[in-house]
Coordinates of C-alpha atoms in Angstrom, one line a residue:
X1 CA 305.2 85.8 71.9
X2 CA 307.9 83.5 72.8
X3 CA 306.5 80.0 72.2
X4 CA 307.4 78.6 76.2
X5 CA 306.8 74.2 76.4
X6 CA 305.4 74.5 80.2
X7 CA 305.0 70.2 80.7
X8 CA 301.6 68.8 82.3
X9 CA 301.4 69.2 85.9
X10 CA 302.4 66.4 87.4
X11 CA 303.3 64.3 84.5
X12 CA 299.4 63.6 83.7
X13 CA 297.9 63.3 80.6
X14 CA 294.4 64.3 81.0
X15 CA 293.9 61.7 78.4
X16 CA 294.2 59.3 80.4
X17 CA 290.8 60.9 82.0
X18 CA 288.2 60.2 79.8
X19 CA 285.6 57.3 81.0
X20 CA 282.8 55.9 78.5
X21 CA 279.2 56.3 79.1
X22 CA 277.2 53.8 78.0
X23 CA 273.8 55.8 78.9
X24 CA 274.9 58.6 76.6
X25 CA 277.3 56.4 74.2
X26 CA 279.3 59.2 74.6
X27 CA 283.4 59.8 76.4
X28 CA 282.9 61.6 79.6
X29 CA 285.8 63.6 81.0
X30 CA 286.1 62.5 85.0
X31 CA 288.3 65.0 87.2
X32 CA 289.4 66.0 90.7
X33 CA 287.6 63.1 93.5
X34 CA 287.8 65.1 96.8
X35 CA 290.3 63.8 99.3
X36 CA 289.3 60.5 100.8
X37 CA 287.1 58.8 97.9
X38 CA 287.0 56.0 96.1
X39 CA 287.0 56.4 92.8
X40 CA 287.4 52.9 91.7
X41 CA 284.1 51.8 94.2
X42 CA 282.6 55.4 93.1
X43 CA 282.3 55.7 97.0
X44 CA 283.0 58.8 98.0
X45 CA 282.3 63.1 97.0
X46 CA 281.5 62.8 93.6
X47 CA 284.1 63.7 90.8
X48 CA 284.9 67.4 90.4
X49 CA 283.2 67.4 86.8
X50 CA 281.8 65.5 84.2
X51 CA 282.2 67.1 80.8
X52 CA 281.0 65.6 77.3
X53 CA 284.0 65.1 74.2
X54 CA 283.5 67.2 71.1
X55 CA 279.8 67.9 70.2
X56 CA 278.4 71.3 69.2
X57 CA 276.1 72.0 72.8
X58 CA 279.0 70.6 74.6
X59 CA 281.8 73.1 73.4
X60 CA 284.0 75.1 75.6
X61 CA 280.9 74.6 77.9
X62 CA 282.2 75.1 81.4
X63 CA 280.9 72.0 83.9
X64 CA 277.8 72.5 86.8
X65 CA 280.7 71.3 89.3
X66 CA 282.7 73.5 91.0
X67 CA 285.9 74.6 89.1
X68 CA 289.5 73.1 89.9
X69 CA 290.6 76.2 90.9
X70 CA 287.6 77.1 92.7
X71 CA 287.7 73.9 95.4
X72 CA 291.6 74.1 95.6
X73 CA 293.0 71.4 93.7
X74 CA 295.4 70.9 91.4
X75 CA 294.0 72.3 87.9
X76 CA 295.4 68.5 86.5
X77 CA 293.1 65.2 87.4
X78 CA 295.5 63.2 89.7
X79 CA 295.9 59.8 88.5
X80 CA 293.4 57.1 89.7
X81 CA 293.8 53.3 90.2
X82 CA 295.2 52.0 87.3
X83 CA 292.9 49.3 85.6
X84 CA 292.8 46.1 85.7
X85 CA 294.5 43.3 83.3
X86 CA 291.9 42.4 80.3
X87 CA 291.0 38.8 80.8
X88 CA 290.7 36.4 77.8
X89 CA 287.4 37.5 75.9
X90 CA 287.5 40.9 77.8
X91 CA 288.6 44.3 77.1
X92 CA 288.3 47.4 79.6
X93 CA 287.0 50.7 79.0
X94 CA 289.1 53.6 78.1
X95 CA 289.5 55.3 81.9
X96 CA 288.6 52.3 83.7
X97 CA 289.9 51.8 86.8
X98 CA 289.4 49.2 88.9
X99 CA 286.9 46.8 89.4
X100 CA 284.1 49.2 89.1
X101 CA 284.8 50.4 86.2
X102 CA 284.8 54.3 86.6
X103 CA 280.8 53.8 87.9
X104 CA 279.3 53.7 91.4
X105 CA 279.1 50.7 93.9
X106 CA 277.2 48.4 92.7
X107 CA 277.3 48.5 89.1
X108 CA 278.7 45.7 87.1
X109 CA 281.9 44.8 85.2
X110 CA 282.2 46.0 82.0
X111 CA 280.9 42.5 79.7
X112 CA 283.0 41.5 77.5
X113 CA 280.6 42.6 73.9
X114 CA 281.9 45.6 72.6
X115 CA 279.7 48.5 72.6
X116 CA 278.7 49.9 69.1
X117 CA 280.8 52.9 68.3
X118 CA 278.9 57.0 68.7
X119 CA 277.9 57.5 65.0
X120 CA 279.0 61.0 64.5
X121 CA 277.0 63.5 64.3
X122 CA 276.0 66.7 62.7
X123 CA 277.2 68.6 65.8
X124 CA 280.6 67.4 65.6
X125 CA 281.2 69.2 62.3
X126 CA 280.9 72.2 63.9
X127 CA 284.2 75.0 63.4
X128 CA 286.1 77.2 65.2
X129 CA 288.6 79.5 66.6
X130 CA 291.8 78.1 68.5
X131 CA 294.8 79.3 67.0
X132 CA 297.3 80.9 64.4
X133 CA 299.7 80.0 62.7
X134 CA 301.4 83.2 60.9
X135 CA 298.5 83.5 60.4
X136 CA 295.6 82.0 62.0
X137 CA 294.1 78.1 62.1
X138 CA 289.7 77.5 62.2
X139 CA 290.0 74.3 64.0
X140 CA 286.9 72.0 63.2
X141 CA 285.1 70.7 66.5
X142 CA 285.7 71.9 70.1
X143 CA 288.2 71.0 73.1
X144 CA 285.6 70.1 75.2
X145 CA 286.8 69.9 78.7
X146 CA 290.1 70.1 77.8
X147 CA 290.2 74.1 77.6
X148 CA 288.5 74.1 81.5
X149 CA 292.4 73.2 82.9
X150 CA 293.9 76.5 84.4
X151 CA 297.0 74.9 82.9
X152 CA 295.8 76.3 79.0
X153 CA 294.3 79.3 80.4
X154 CA 298.4 80.5 82.0
X155 CA 299.5 79.5 78.3
X156 CA 298.0 82.7 76.8
X157 CA 299.4 85.8 76.5
X158 CA 297.6 88.7 76.1
X159 CA 298.5 92.8 75.1
X160 CA 296.6 95.4 76.1
X161 CA 295.4 97.7 73.3
X162 CA 292.9 99.9 74.4
X163 CA 290.3 98.7 73.3
X164 CA 288.7 96.5 75.6
X165 CA 285.3 94.7 73.5
X166 CA 283.4 92.8 74.8
X167 CA 284.5 88.4 73.6
X168 CA 281.2 88.0 71.8
X169 CA 278.9 91.1 69.9
X170 CA 275.4 90.1 67.5
X171 CA 277.1 92.7 64.4
X172 CA 279.9 91.6 62.3
X173 CA 283.4 90.1 63.5
X174 CA 286.1 91.4 62.7
X175 CA 289.4 88.8 63.7
X176 CA 292.6 90.5 63.8
X177 CA 295.1 87.2 62.7
X178 CA 298.8 88.6 62.1
X179 CA 301.1 86.3 62.2
X180 CA 304.9 87.9 63.4
X181 CA 308.6 86.7 62.1
X182 CA 310.1 87.7 65.3
X183 CA 312.9 85.9 65.9
X184 CA 313.1 85.3 69.4
X185 CA 311.6 82.5 72.3
X186 CA 311.7 79.2 72.1
X187 CA 311.0 77.4 68.7
X188 CA 312.2 80.5 66.7
X189 CA 316.0 80.3 66.8
X190 CA 317.3 79.7 63.5
X191 CA 315.7 81.7 60.8
X192 CA 318.2 84.2 60.2
X193 CA 318.3 87.8 61.9
X194 CA 318.1 86.1 65.1
X195 CA 316.9 88.4 68.1
X196 CA 314.5 90.4 65.6
X197 CA 312.3 92.3 67.5
X198 CA 309.9 90.8 64.2
X199 CA 306.8 92.6 62.2
X200 CA 303.8 92.4 61.2
X201 CA 304.5 89.2 58.2
X202 CA 301.9 88.1 57.8
X203 CA 298.4 89.5 57.7
X204 CA 294.5 88.7 57.7
X205 CA 292.0 90.6 58.5
X206 CA 289.6 87.6 59.2
X207 CA 285.4 89.2 58.2
X208 CA 282.4 87.0 59.4
X209 CA 279.1 88.3 58.4
X210 CA 276.7 89.0 60.9
X211 CA 274.3 86.6 60.7
X212 CA 277.1 84.0 60.4
X213 CA 276.4 82.8 57.6
X214 CA 279.7 83.5 55.2
X215 CA 283.6 85.0 56.7
X216 CA 285.8 86.3 54.0
X217 CA 290.1 86.4 55.1
X218 CA 291.8 89.3 53.7
X219 CA 295.3 89.0 53.3
X220 CA 296.9 92.3 53.1
X221 CA 300.4 92.5 51.8
X222 CA 303.3 92.6 54.0
X223 CA 305.7 95.6 51.3
X224 CA 303.0 97.6 50.4
X225 CA 303.4 101.2 50.8
X226 CA 300.8 102.5 53.3
X227 CA 300.5 105.5 56.0
X228 CA 300.9 103.8 60.0
X229 CA 298.7 105.9 62.3
X230 CA 300.1 107.5 65.6
X231 CA 299.0 104.7 68.3
X232 CA 299.0 104.1 72.2
X233 CA 301.1 101.5 73.3
X234 CA 301.3 99.8 77.5
X235 CA 305.1 99.1 78.3
X236 CA 306.7 98.1 81.7
X237 CA 303.1 100.0 83.4
X238 CA 303.7 103.3 81.2
X239 CA 301.9 104.7 78.1
X240 CA 303.6 105.4 75.2
X241 CA 302.7 106.9 72.2
X242 CA 304.2 106.4 69.4
X243 CA 304.5 109.0 65.9
X244 CA 303.0 107.7 62.9
X245 CA 305.1 107.1 59.7
X246 CA 303.4 107.9 56.0
X247 CA 305.2 106.3 53.2
X248 CA 306.1 102.9 54.8
X249 CA 305.9 99.1 54.2
X250 CA 302.6 98.0 56.1
X251 CA 305.0 95.1 58.4
X252 CA 306.5 98.0 59.9
X253 CA 303.3 97.8 62.1
X254 CA 304.8 95.3 64.5
X255 CA 307.0 95.5 66.4
X256 CA 309.0 98.4 65.0
X257 CA 309.4 101.5 67.5
X258 CA 308.3 99.6 70.1
X259 CA 304.7 99.1 68.1
X260 CA 302.6 96.3 69.7
X261 CA 299.7 94.8 68.1
X262 CA 297.1 97.4 68.4
X263 CA 299.6 99.4 65.8
X264 CA 298.6 96.7 62.9
X265 CA 294.9 96.7 64.5
X266 CA 294.6 100.8 63.9
X267 CA 296.6 100.8 60.7
X268 CA 294.0 97.9 59.3
X269 CA 290.9 100.4 60.0
X270 CA 292.4 103.0 58.3
X271 CA 293.2 101.2 55.7
X272 CA 290.3 98.9 55.7
X273 CA 287.6 101.0 57.5
X274 CA 286.2 98.1 59.0
X275 CA 286.4 97.9 62.4
X276 CA 288.3 95.1 64.2
X277 CA 286.8 93.1 67.5
X278 CA 289.9 91.2 68.3
X279 CA 293.4 89.9 67.6
X280 CA 295.5 86.7 67.7
X281 CA 298.6 87.0 67.2
X282 CA 301.7 83.8 66.3
X283 CA 305.2 83.5 66.2
X284 CA 307.3 81.2 63.6
X285 CA 306.8 77.7 66.0
X286 CA 303.0 77.7 65.9
X287 CA 303.0 76.7 62.3
X288 CA 305.3 73.5 63.2
X289 CA 303.3 72.8 66.6
X290 CA 299.6 73.0 65.7
X291 CA 300.1 70.9 61.9
X292 CA 302.3 68.5 63.8
X293 CA 299.4 68.4 66.7
X294 CA 296.7 67.5 63.8
X295 CA 298.6 65.2 62.5
X296 CA 299.8 66.3 59.2
X297 CA 298.7 69.2 56.7
X298 CA 297.8 68.2 52.7
X299 CA 298.9 70.3 50.3
X300 CA 300.1 70.5 46.2
X301 CA 302.4 71.6 44.2
X302 CA 302.3 72.0 41.0
X303 CA 306.3 71.0 40.3
X304 CA 309.2 70.6 42.2
X305 CA 310.9 72.8 44.9
X306 CA 314.1 73.2 46.5
X307 CA 314.5 76.5 48.5
X308 CA 317.5 77.2 50.2
X309 CA 316.4 79.8 52.7
X310 CA 313.1 78.8 53.5
X311 CA 314.7 75.1 53.7
X312 CA 311.6 73.2 51.7
X313 CA 312.4 70.4 49.1
X314 CA 309.7 69.0 48.1
X315 CA 308.3 67.1 44.7
X316 CA 305.5 67.6 42.4
X317 CA 302.0 66.6 43.6
X318 CA 300.7 66.4 47.1
X319 CA 302.3 65.6 50.6
X320 CA 301.5 66.0 53.6
X321 CA 303.2 67.6 56.1
X322 CA 304.3 69.3 59.4
X323 CA 307.0 70.7 61.8
X324 CA 309.4 72.4 60.2
X325 CA 308.5 71.2 56.6
X326 CA 305.7 72.9 56.9
X327 CA 306.9 76.5 58.5
X328 CA 308.8 76.2 55.3
X329 CA 306.0 75.4 53.2
X330 CA 304.4 79.1 54.5
X331 CA 308.0 80.6 54.7
X332 CA 309.0 80.3 50.9
X333 CA 308.1 82.4 47.9
X334 CA 311.3 82.2 45.6
X335 CA 310.6 78.8 44.4
X336 CA 306.6 79.7 43.5
X337 CA 305.3 82.0 40.8
X338 CA 307.3 85.1 40.4
X339 CA 309.2 84.8 43.4
X340 CA 307.3 87.4 45.4
X341 CA 305.4 88.1 49.0
X342 CA 301.6 87.8 47.3
X343 CA 302.8 84.0 45.9
X344 CA 303.4 83.0 49.7
X345 CA 300.1 84.2 50.6
X346 CA 298.3 81.4 47.6
X347 CA 300.7 78.6 49.4
X348 CA 299.2 80.3 52.8
X349 CA 296.0 80.6 51.9
X350 CA 296.2 77.4 50.6
X351 CA 298.1 75.7 54.0
X352 CA 295.5 77.5 56.0
X353 CA 291.7 76.0 53.6
X354 CA 293.2 72.8 54.0
X355 CA 293.8 73.0 57.7
X356 CA 290.2 74.0 57.8
X357 CA 289.2 70.4 56.6
X358 CA 291.7 68.6 58.5
X359 CA 290.0 69.9 61.6
X360 CA 286.8 69.5 59.9
X361 CA 286.9 65.3 58.7
X362 CA 289.8 64.1 61.0
X363 CA 289.4 62.0 63.8
X364 CA 291.4 65.2 65.8
X365 CA 288.3 65.8 68.3
X366 CA 287.3 62.0 68.6
X367 CA 290.3 61.6 70.1
X368 CA 291.2 62.6 73.4
X369 CA 295.1 62.8 72.8
X370 CA 295.2 64.5 70.3
X371 CA 292.6 67.1 72.1
X372 CA 295.0 68.1 74.5
X373 CA 298.1 68.5 72.7
X374 CA 296.1 70.5 69.9
X375 CA 294.8 72.7 72.3
X376 CA 297.9 73.0 74.6
X377 CA 299.4 73.8 71.0
X378 CA 297.1 76.6 69.8
X379 CA 296.7 78.4 73.8
X380 CA 300.9 78.4 73.7
X381 CA 300.8 80.1 70.0
X382 CA 298.3 82.4 70.3
X383 CA 299.0 86.1 71.9
X384 CA 295.6 88.1 72.0
X385 CA 294.0 91.1 73.1
X386 CA 292.1 91.6 76.8
X387 CA 288.5 90.8 75.1
X388 CA 289.8 87.9 74.2
X389 CA 292.2 87.0 76.9
X390 CA 291.1 84.4 78.8
X391 CA 289.9 80.4 77.8
X392 CA 286.1 82.1 79.2
X393 CA 286.5 84.3 76.4
X394 CA 288.0 82.3 74.1
X395 CA 284.9 80.1 74.3
X396 CA 282.4 82.7 74.2
X397 CA 284.1 83.5 70.7
X398 CA 284.6 80.7 69.2
X399 CA 280.7 79.5 70.3
X400 CA 279.4 82.1 68.1
X401 CA 281.2 81.9 65.3
X402 CA 281.0 78.3 64.5
X403 CA 278.2 78.9 63.2
X404 CA 280.0 79.3 59.9
X405 CA 279.7 76.7 57.2
X406 CA 283.3 75.4 55.7
X407 CA 281.8 76.0 52.0
X408 CA 280.9 79.8 52.7
X409 CA 285.1 80.9 53.6
X410 CA 286.4 82.5 51.2
X411 CA 290.3 84.1 51.5
X412 CA 290.9 86.5 49.4
X413 CA 294.0 89.7 48.5
X414 CA 293.7 93.1 49.0
X415 CA 294.4 93.7 45.4
X416 CA 297.3 95.5 44.7
X417 CA 300.1 97.3 42.2
X418 CA 303.7 97.1 41.7
X419 CA 304.4 100.9 43.0
X420 CA 306.1 102.6 40.6
X421 CA 308.6 104.7 42.4
X422 CA 310.6 101.6 42.2
X423 CA 311.3 100.4 38.6
X424 CA 311.8 97.6 37.6
X425 CA 312.8 96.3 40.6
X426 CA 309.5 95.7 42.1
X427 CA 310.8 95.5 45.9
X428 CA 306.7 97.0 47.0
X429 CA 303.4 97.2 46.2
X430 CA 300.4 100.3 46.6
X431 CA 297.1 99.7 46.8
X432 CA 294.9 99.4 43.8
X433 CA 291.5 101.6 44.8
X434 CA 289.2 100.2 41.6
X435 CA 289.5 97.2 42.6
X436 CA 289.7 97.2 47.3
X437 CA 287.1 99.9 47.4
X438 CA 284.1 97.5 45.8
X439 CA 286.0 95.0 47.3
X440 CA 285.6 96.1 51.0
X441 CA 282.6 97.4 50.0
X442 CA 281.4 93.9 49.9
X443 CA 282.8 92.9 53.0
X444 CA 281.2 95.4 55.2
X445 CA 277.6 94.4 53.7
X446 CA 278.6 90.9 54.8
X447 CA 278.4 90.2 50.7
X448 CA 280.0 86.6 50.2
X449 CA 283.0 86.3 47.7
X450 CA 281.8 82.4 47.7
X451 CA 280.4 81.4 44.5
X452 CA 276.9 80.3 45.9
X453 CA 274.8 76.9 44.0
X454 CA 271.7 78.5 41.7
X455 CA 269.4 76.4 44.6
X456 CA 271.6 78.2 47.8
X457 CA 270.9 81.7 45.1
X458 CA 267.3 80.8 44.7
X459 CA 267.0 80.8 48.0
X460 CA 268.8 83.6 49.0
X461 CA 267.3 85.5 46.7
X462 CA 263.9 84.4 47.8
X463 CA 265.1 85.3 51.8
X464 CA 265.6 89.0 50.0
X465 CA 262.2 89.8 48.4
X466 CA 260.7 88.8 52.1
X467 CA 263.4 91.7 53.8
X468 CA 262.2 93.7 50.6
X469 CA 258.6 93.1 51.6
X470 CA 258.8 94.7 54.5
X471 CA 259.1 97.9 53.0
X472 CA 255.9 97.8 50.8
X473 CA 252.7 98.7 52.4
X474 CA 250.2 101.4 53.9
X475 CA 252.7 103.8 56.4
X476 CA 250.7 104.7 59.7
X477 CA 250.8 108.8 60.2
X478 CA 253.9 110.6 61.0
X479 CA 251.7 111.3 65.2
X480 CA 251.5 107.7 65.2
X481 CA 254.6 106.4 65.4
X482 CA 256.4 105.9 68.8
X483 CA 259.9 104.8 68.7
X484 CA 262.7 105.2 71.4
X485 CA 266.6 105.9 69.7
X486 CA 269.2 104.6 71.5
X487 CA 272.6 106.3 70.4
X488 CA 275.0 103.3 69.0
X489 CA 276.8 105.8 66.9
X490 CA 280.0 106.0 68.8
X491 CA 279.0 109.9 68.4
X492 CA 277.9 111.9 71.2
X493 CA 274.1 113.4 71.3
X494 CA 273.1 111.8 67.4
X495 CA 270.0 110.7 69.5
X496 CA 268.7 113.4 70.7
X497 CA 269.8 114.6 67.9
X498 CA 267.5 112.3 65.2
X499 CA 264.7 113.2 68.1
X500 CA 264.4 116.4 67.9
X501 CA 264.7 116.3 64.0
X502 CA 262.2 113.8 64.3
X503 CA 259.5 115.5 65.8
X504 CA 260.1 118.8 64.7
X505 CA 260.5 117.8 61.1
X506 CA 258.6 114.8 60.8
X507 CA 255.5 115.5 62.9
X508 CA 256.9 111.6 65.1
X509 CA 256.0 113.5 68.3
X510 CA 255.7 110.3 70.1
X511 CA 259.3 109.7 69.2
X512 CA 262.1 109.9 72.3
X513 CA 265.7 109.5 73.2
X514 CA 266.3 106.6 74.7
X515 CA 270.5 106.9 75.6
X516 CA 273.3 104.8 74.6
X517 CA 272.9 101.4 73.5
X518 CA 273.2 98.4 75.4
X519 CA 276.1 98.4 77.2
X520 CA 277.6 102.1 76.2
X521 CA 278.6 99.7 72.3
X522 CA 279.1 101.8 69.0
X523 CA 277.3 99.4 66.5
X524 CA 278.4 99.5 62.4
X525 CA 275.0 99.4 60.6
X526 CA 271.7 101.6 62.3
X527 CA 268.9 98.9 63.7
X528 CA 264.6 99.8 63.8
X529 CA 263.0 96.7 65.7
X530 CA 259.1 96.2 65.3
X531 CA 256.3 94.3 66.2
X532 CA 254.5 92.5 63.6
X533 CA 251.1 95.0 64.1
X534 CA 253.9 97.9 64.2
X535 CA 254.7 97.3 60.4
X536 CA 253.1 100.5 59.3
X537 CA 255.3 102.6 62.1
X538 CA 257.9 101.0 60.9
X539 CA 257.8 101.9 57.6
X540 CA 257.1 105.4 57.6
X541 CA 259.7 106.0 60.1
X542 CA 262.3 104.1 57.8
X543 CA 261.3 106.3 54.8
X544 CA 261.7 109.5 56.8
X545 CA 265.7 108.1 57.4
X546 CA 265.8 106.5 54.5
X547 CA 267.0 102.8 55.7
X548 CA 267.0 100.2 53.7
X549 CA 265.4 96.6 54.0
X550 CA 268.1 95.5 56.1
X551 CA 267.9 97.9 58.6
X552 CA 264.5 96.5 60.1
X553 CA 264.2 93.6 62.3
X554 CA 260.8 92.3 62.9
X555 CA 260.3 90.4 65.5
X556 CA 257.4 87.5 66.2
X557 CA 255.1 88.4 68.2
X558 CA 252.7 91.7 68.0
X559 CA 253.7 94.0 70.4
X560 CA 250.7 96.0 73.4
X561 CA 249.4 98.6 71.7
X562 CA 251.3 101.8 73.6
X563 CA 254.7 99.9 72.9
X564 CA 257.5 102.0 71.1
X565 CA 259.5 100.2 67.8
X566 CA 263.5 100.4 69.1
X567 CA 265.7 102.3 66.3
X568 CA 269.4 102.4 67.3
X569 CA 271.4 104.2 65.4
X570 CA 274.7 102.8 64.0
X571 CA 277.9 104.3 62.6
X572 CA 276.0 105.6 59.6
X573 CA 274.1 107.6 60.8
X574 CA 275.9 110.7 59.7
X575 CA 273.2 113.7 60.6
X576 CA 269.5 114.6 60.8
X577 CA 267.7 114.6 57.1
X578 CA 270.9 112.4 56.0
X579 CA 269.4 108.5 54.5
X580 CA 271.2 106.4 56.6
X581 CA 271.0 103.6 53.4
X582 CA 274.8 102.6 52.0
X583 CA 275.5 102.4 48.0
X584 CA 274.7 99.1 46.8
X585 CA 277.6 96.7 47.3
X586 CA 278.7 95.0 44.0
X587 CA 277.1 91.4 43.7
X588 CA 280.7 89.6 42.5
X589 CA 284.0 90.6 43.7
X590 CA 285.5 93.1 40.7
X591 CA 287.4 90.8 37.9
X592 CA 291.4 89.7 38.7
X593 CA 291.1 89.1 42.4
X594 CA 292.5 86.8 43.8
X595 CA 290.8 84.1 46.1
X596 CA 290.5 81.0 47.2
X597 CA 287.7 78.9 48.5
X598 CA 288.5 77.0 52.0
X599 CA 286.2 73.5 50.4
X600 CA 288.4 73.7 47.3
X601 CA 290.3 70.9 47.6
X602 CA 292.3 70.9 43.9
X603 CA 294.2 73.5 44.6
X604 CA 297.9 72.8 43.5
X605 CA 300.4 75.8 43.9
X606 CA 302.7 76.2 40.7

């Protein structure tokens, strides 16, 4: 997308609107006052919003008061009277207005004693999604009230790709992150091939496990030869069908032949077998803006680099880079490794890992101005699907994914081989199925690629044993199994097919068709929900259906004597009588897989 520079409405910096509240020991955002109110004295209408800055609980949560849009007031807060000049021995609080210090009438002015700096809590270490730079950026913390501004909402661009997924779902999440090499638009000039519509230059599929315990980002090489399926786009209000292509570079799935991110979306689903939930796309300018907004990103080089093509010139060792240097770093490939796109991917993974660490450990989320700059840069940088096409929807997604711990995030590269058709030129690559298949099987079954410590492994083993125990014990007689079957498989008639088979072939006469899954949503995996006092019924049904222990979800409270269990069929349900259990995924990634753990600070490009 074109990065449009939009100034702050009225020239007001929202960072000036933060006020320290001694009662809570944190800063709060005080927005517009109604006409006729006196901010200095505290008289008149209360502020339209009062929102605490970054914590896990306040992350992206709309204010309880009316929004600026609802009240008809401008989106950006009006400036209040200037704070009084500090007297000797006294220091005004941030955002202090008039003699009232932003408090209501009758409140005493602040004393000269400095209030203790609020302690950094574990809540402020929450990680958040908000942006992308040639791929994406995982941002730690929260943008809090700033993303409530209509200004940020207007920054976002969105594309209807024909899939309107909800922002948040209960199952695993797959975010397609696309970095385009589009050469048009502000900030993208001067990189050669001016005016190019661009390609899918850098692509990652970020998979987050169903329980949000781990995440795997799979880089897809742009020069991989693959098939691009037929796709449908919406252009100028009209629907256009774009024919597929066979045996072409993956990066042609975007931009070429008028293809939009929906075409890349469908190509990735066909290639990986993973169902994409949402997409985020950014251009060259995103890297420059976001790296600058966070105050630079640390990278490491194992040798001096002077690449005239990317304009990267850095000496061996560690550097904090931002702006043009950051963009040059993620673009260079002629000065590292074998000068291939695969070596460039390693640099990008190092950069993104470092960005995540910077977000998590820096002061970005305790500094209102940095928060604003980051939010502004992130929202200007993004083009997204309609399912997350507003700040409110991004908020929901961010809160849902914030549970992933940085130590359990792994970057991996989809395994490829040199294309034999190229001979010695090594221009393109092809998929290495012998390694790609087990890697993708691990991702589909939420197996983390992170090397777990012995203590964590024991805890996981204990949890696995507890889940397996659900399958052990007495089984109810078939006639005593009560269950309603919901269809979340995406295949019409699947629930009725399953029920007919249960009743006629398995004697489970008290089962019934409950219709479609809530919201008509398709889910990947079949799930059986039951109460503790229904465990014997669950074991009988699981045995008949061929369900694995992972498919069983036991509630905490017992159910009534006539209550039904709920069996929701997923895409893994192929046919009645066919076991649902998927083949076991490998416990470890295949040898030779290129991967980087996000919390590894010792990565150094050579």
